[in-house]
Coordinates of C-alpha atoms in Angstrom, one line a residue:
M24 CA 36.2 9.0 93.6
S25 CA 37.8 6.2 95.5
D26 CA 41.6 5.6 95.7
N27 CA 41.5 2.5 97.9
G28 CA 41.1 0.0 95.1
T29 CA 37.3 -0.5 95.5
Q30 CA 35.1 -0.5 92.4
E31 CA 33.1 2.6 91.6
T32 CA 30.2 3.0 89.2
V33 CA 28.5 6.1 87.7
T34 CA 25.5 6.4 85.4
A35 CA 26.0 6.6 81.6
S36 CA 24.7 10.2 81.5
F37 CA 27.1 11.3 84.3
A38 CA 30.0 9.6 82.5
R39 CA 29.0 11.4 79.3
Q40 CA 28.8 14.8 81.1
W41 CA 32.2 14.0 82.6
W42 CA 33.7 13.1 79.3
R43 CA 32.4 16.3 77.7
A44 CA 33.9 18.3 80.5
L45 CA 37.3 16.7 80.0
M46 CA 37.2 17.3 76.2
T47 CA 35.9 20.9 76.6
N48 CA 38.7 21.6 79.0
A49 CA 41.3 20.0 76.7
C50 CA 40.1 22.2 73.8
A51 CA 40.1 25.3 75.9
L52 CA 43.6 24.6 77.2
V53 CA 44.8 24.4 73.6
E54 CA 43.0 27.6 72.7
D55 CA 44.6 29.4 75.7
A56 CA 48.0 28.0 74.8
D57 CA 47.6 29.3 71.2
F58 CA 46.6 32.8 72.6
L59 CA 49.6 32.9 75.0
A60 CA 52.0 31.8 72.2
A61 CA 50.7 34.5 69.9
H62 CA 51.5 37.0 72.7
G63 CA 55.0 35.7 73.3
S64 CA 54.4 33.6 76.4
M65 CA 55.9 30.4 75.0
G66 CA 56.7 28.7 78.3
R67 CA 53.2 29.0 79.7
A68 CA 51.8 28.0 76.3
Q69 CA 53.9 24.8 76.3
A70 CA 52.8 24.0 79.8
L71 CA 49.1 24.3 79.0
L72 CA 49.5 22.1 76.0
V73 CA 50.9 19.4 78.2
L74 CA 47.9 19.8 80.5
A75 CA 45.6 19.5 77.5
I76 CA 47.0 16.1 76.5
E77 CA 46.8 15.0 80.1
E78 CA 43.0 15.8 80.0
L79 CA 42.7 14.0 76.7
A80 CA 44.3 10.9 78.3
K81 CA 41.7 11.0 81.1
A82 CA 38.9 11.4 78.5
R83 CA 40.2 8.4 76.6
W84 CA 40.2 6.2 79.7
L85 CA 36.6 7.2 80.4
Y86 CA 35.5 6.8 76.8
E87 CA 36.9 3.2 76.5
A88 CA 35.0 2.3 79.7
A89 CA 31.7 3.9 78.6
E90 CA 31.3 3.7 74.9
Y91 CA 29.5 0.4 74.9
Q92 CA 26.8 1.6 77.3
W93 CA 26.6 5.0 75.5
S94 CA 25.9 3.1 72.3
R95 CA 23.2 0.8 73.6
P96 CA 20.3 3.3 73.3
L97 CA 21.2 4.2 69.7
G98 CA 19.9 1.1 68.1
L99 CA 23.0 0.7 66.0
Y100 CA 23.4 -1.9 63.2
G101 CA 19.7 -2.8 63.3
L102 CA 19.7 -3.8 67.0
E103 CA 16.9 -2.8 69.3
P104 CA 17.7 0.2 71.5
Q105 CA 18.4 -0.8 75.1
P106 CA 18.8 1.4 78.2
A107 CA 22.3 2.3 79.1
G108 CA 23.7 0.6 82.1
N109 CA 26.1 2.0 84.8
I110 CA 29.7 2.3 84.0
V111 CA 32.6 1.2 86.1
V112 CA 35.0 4.1 86.6
P113 CA 38.4 3.1 85.2
E114 CA 41.1 2.5 87.8
Q115 CA 43.2 5.3 86.4
L116 CA 40.4 7.8 87.3
R117 CA 39.8 6.4 90.7
N118 CA 43.3 6.9 91.9
R119 CA 43.9 10.5 92.9
R120 CA 47.7 9.8 93.2
L121 CA 48.1 8.6 89.6
P122 CA 51.5 9.8 88.4
H123 CA 51.5 12.4 85.6
L124 CA 53.8 10.2 83.7
T125 CA 51.1 7.6 83.2
K126 CA 48.7 10.2 81.7
L127 CA 51.4 11.5 79.4
Q128 CA 52.4 8.0 78.2
T129 CA 48.8 7.3 77.4
A130 CA 48.5 10.6 75.5
E131 CA 51.7 10.1 73.6
Q132 CA 50.7 6.5 72.7
Y133 CA 47.3 7.8 71.4
A134 CA 48.9 10.6 69.4
S135 CA 51.3 8.2 67.7
G136 CA 48.3 6.8 65.8
L137 CA 47.5 10.1 64.2
G138 CA 49.1 9.3 60.8
S139 CA 47.6 5.8 60.5
F140 CA 44.2 7.1 61.6
W141 CA 44.0 9.2 58.4
D142 CA 45.7 6.7 56.1
A143 CA 43.6 3.8 55.2
A144 CA 46.6 1.9 53.9
R145 CA 48.1 2.1 57.4
R146 CA 44.9 1.7 59.4
I147 CA 46.1 -1.6 61.0
E148 CA 48.9 0.5 62.7
Y149 CA 46.2 2.5 64.5
Y150 CA 44.8 -0.6 66.1
Q151 CA 48.3 -2.0 67.0
L152 CA 50.0 0.9 68.7
P153 CA 53.3 0.3 70.5
D154 CA 53.2 -0.7 74.2
L155 CA 52.8 2.1 76.7
A156 CA 56.4 1.6 77.9
A157 CA 57.7 2.7 74.6
F158 CA 56.5 6.2 75.4
E159 CA 58.1 6.7 78.8
S160 CA 61.0 8.8 77.5
A161 CA 58.6 11.1 75.6
A162 CA 56.3 11.4 78.5
R163 CA 59.2 12.3 80.9
Q164 CA 60.2 15.1 78.5
R165 CA 56.6 16.4 78.3
N166 CA 56.5 16.5 82.1
L167 CA 59.8 18.5 82.1
D168 CA 58.3 20.8 79.5
K169 CA 55.3 21.5 81.7
R170 CA 57.4 22.2 84.8
A171 CA 59.7 24.5 82.7
G172 CA 56.6 26.5 81.6
F173 CA 55.4 27.2 85.1
Y174 CA 58.5 27.4 87.4
V175 CA 61.8 29.2 87.7
D176 CA 64.6 26.7 87.9
R177 CA 68.4 26.6 88.1
D178 CA 71.0 24.7 86.2
D179 CA 74.3 25.3 88.1
D180 CA 74.8 29.1 87.6
V181 CA 72.1 29.5 84.9
I182 CA 68.7 30.7 86.0
L183 CA 65.9 29.2 83.8
S184 CA 62.7 31.2 83.7
P185 CA 59.5 30.3 81.8
L186 CA 59.2 34.0 80.8
E187 CA 62.4 33.5 78.7
A188 CA 61.4 30.3 76.9
G189 CA 61.7 30.4 73.2
P190 CA 59.2 29.4 70.5
E191 CA 61.0 26.2 69.4
G192 CA 58.4 23.4 68.9
V193 CA 55.5 25.3 70.4
P194 CA 53.5 26.1 67.2
D195 CA 53.9 22.5 66.1
L196 CA 52.7 21.2 69.5
V197 CA 49.6 23.4 69.2
V198 CA 48.7 21.7 65.9
L199 CA 49.6 18.2 67.2
S200 CA 47.6 18.6 70.4
A201 CA 44.6 20.0 68.4
Q202 CA 44.7 17.2 65.8
T203 CA 44.9 14.5 68.5
I204 CA 41.9 16.0 70.3
E205 CA 40.1 16.2 66.9
M206 CA 40.9 12.5 66.2
H207 CA 39.1 11.5 69.4
L208 CA 36.1 13.7 68.6
I209 CA 35.9 12.1 65.1
E210 CA 35.9 8.6 66.8
D211 CA 33.0 9.7 68.9
H212 CA 31.1 10.8 65.8
T213 CA 31.9 7.7 63.9
R214 CA 30.5 5.5 66.7
Q215 CA 27.2 7.3 66.4
Q216 CA 26.9 8.0 62.7
D217 CA 24.9 4.9 61.8
A218 CA 22.2 5.6 64.4
P219 CA 18.6 6.0 63.1
D220 CA 17.2 9.5 62.7
D221 CA 15.3 9.4 65.9
A222 CA 18.1 8.0 68.0
P223 CA 19.4 10.1 71.0
V224 CA 22.6 11.0 69.4
D225 CA 24.9 13.3 71.5
S226 CA 26.9 15.3 68.9
S227 CA 30.2 16.8 69.9
Q228 CA 30.3 19.0 66.7
D229 CA 30.6 22.1 68.9
L230 CA 33.9 20.9 70.2
H231 CA 35.2 20.0 66.8
W232 CA 34.4 23.5 65.5
A233 CA 36.3 24.9 68.5
I234 CA 39.4 22.9 67.8
L235 CA 39.3 22.9 64.0
P236 CA 41.0 26.3 63.4
L237 CA 44.0 25.1 65.5
A238 CA 44.1 21.6 64.1
H239 CA 44.2 22.8 60.5
P240 CA 45.2 26.5 60.7
D241 CA 46.2 27.0 57.0
E242 CA 43.1 25.3 55.6
F243 CA 40.8 27.0 58.0
A244 CA 42.3 30.4 57.2
C245 CA 41.8 29.8 53.5
F246 CA 38.2 28.7 54.1
V247 CA 37.5 31.9 56.1
E248 CA 39.1 34.1 53.4
R249 CA 37.1 32.4 50.6
N250 CA 33.9 32.8 52.5
S251 CA 34.5 36.3 53.7
T252 CA 31.5 38.6 53.1
D253 CA 34.0 41.1 51.7
G254 CA 35.2 38.8 49.0
P255 CA 33.8 38.3 45.5
A256 CA 30.7 36.2 45.5
S257 CA 32.1 33.9 42.8
T258 CA 34.9 32.8 45.2
R259 CA 32.7 32.1 48.2
E260 CA 32.0 28.5 49.2
T261 CA 29.0 27.2 51.0
D262 CA 30.7 23.9 52.1
D263 CA 32.5 23.4 55.3
P264 CA 36.3 23.8 55.3
Q265 CA 38.1 20.7 54.2
P266 CA 41.0 19.9 56.5
R267 CA 43.8 17.9 54.9
K268 CA 44.8 14.5 56.1
P269 CA 48.6 13.8 56.5
D270 CA 48.6 12.3 53.0
G271 CA 47.2 15.5 51.5
T272 CA 43.7 14.2 50.8
T273 CA 40.6 15.8 52.2
G274 CA 39.7 15.0 55.8
T275 CA 36.6 14.9 58.0
T276 CA 34.8 18.2 58.5
P277 CA 32.5 19.4 61.2
A278 CA 29.6 19.0 58.8
E279 CA 30.4 15.3 58.7
L280 CA 30.5 15.3 62.5
D281 CA 26.8 16.3 62.7
P282 CA 24.6 13.1 62.5
A283 CA 21.7 15.3 61.5

């Protein structure tokens, strides 16, 4: 990468590999955070969740720069498929000294659209999110949370250790982080879903399956229980689990993520 302000380009395939690496890492960080929280390491869990949304912010920057070129070979909307061109690397990803605050503001801004993403009556809100500056305070707090999860600190005569951090807010942040990652994966599927059968679709269903149990823990647990091989055959389901949208209606499932 370049951090001297010069333009940098990468191929569409490299950008896709890069995006998937960012999203895979974001999913894995949430999974690791959930594991640590379940074993009482709340400070570390909180820090990893902040790292996960930072990775998501980077993935979003790259996606916005690349989605047009990624879509060209798919022949969407009756258009003739065209070769994908090179992609200009976003400035935020060229600068190695980018402040963490910018990544966290971007992540908080994106997460703020979660409710309107699922609610058709509020969909316009999703496309008209508040300015980045509105999320500076939240981003600063996330950065403090990350530091508190890794480092011992002092507040006058009080020693603050990540090993003594409590669970307040951590379970909810696991779900919020997972649902925000899921939202971006659904966007990627939606972009490709109208492609012809023979189009070179690059499904991210595997990542959705990885994050789904953490994005919708109650619904996923019920699905697993209903489909357990130990349960009565009459109660088993063959459909995929149905995560609930914020308004209580059925959401998108991994089955819907698979263009096949």
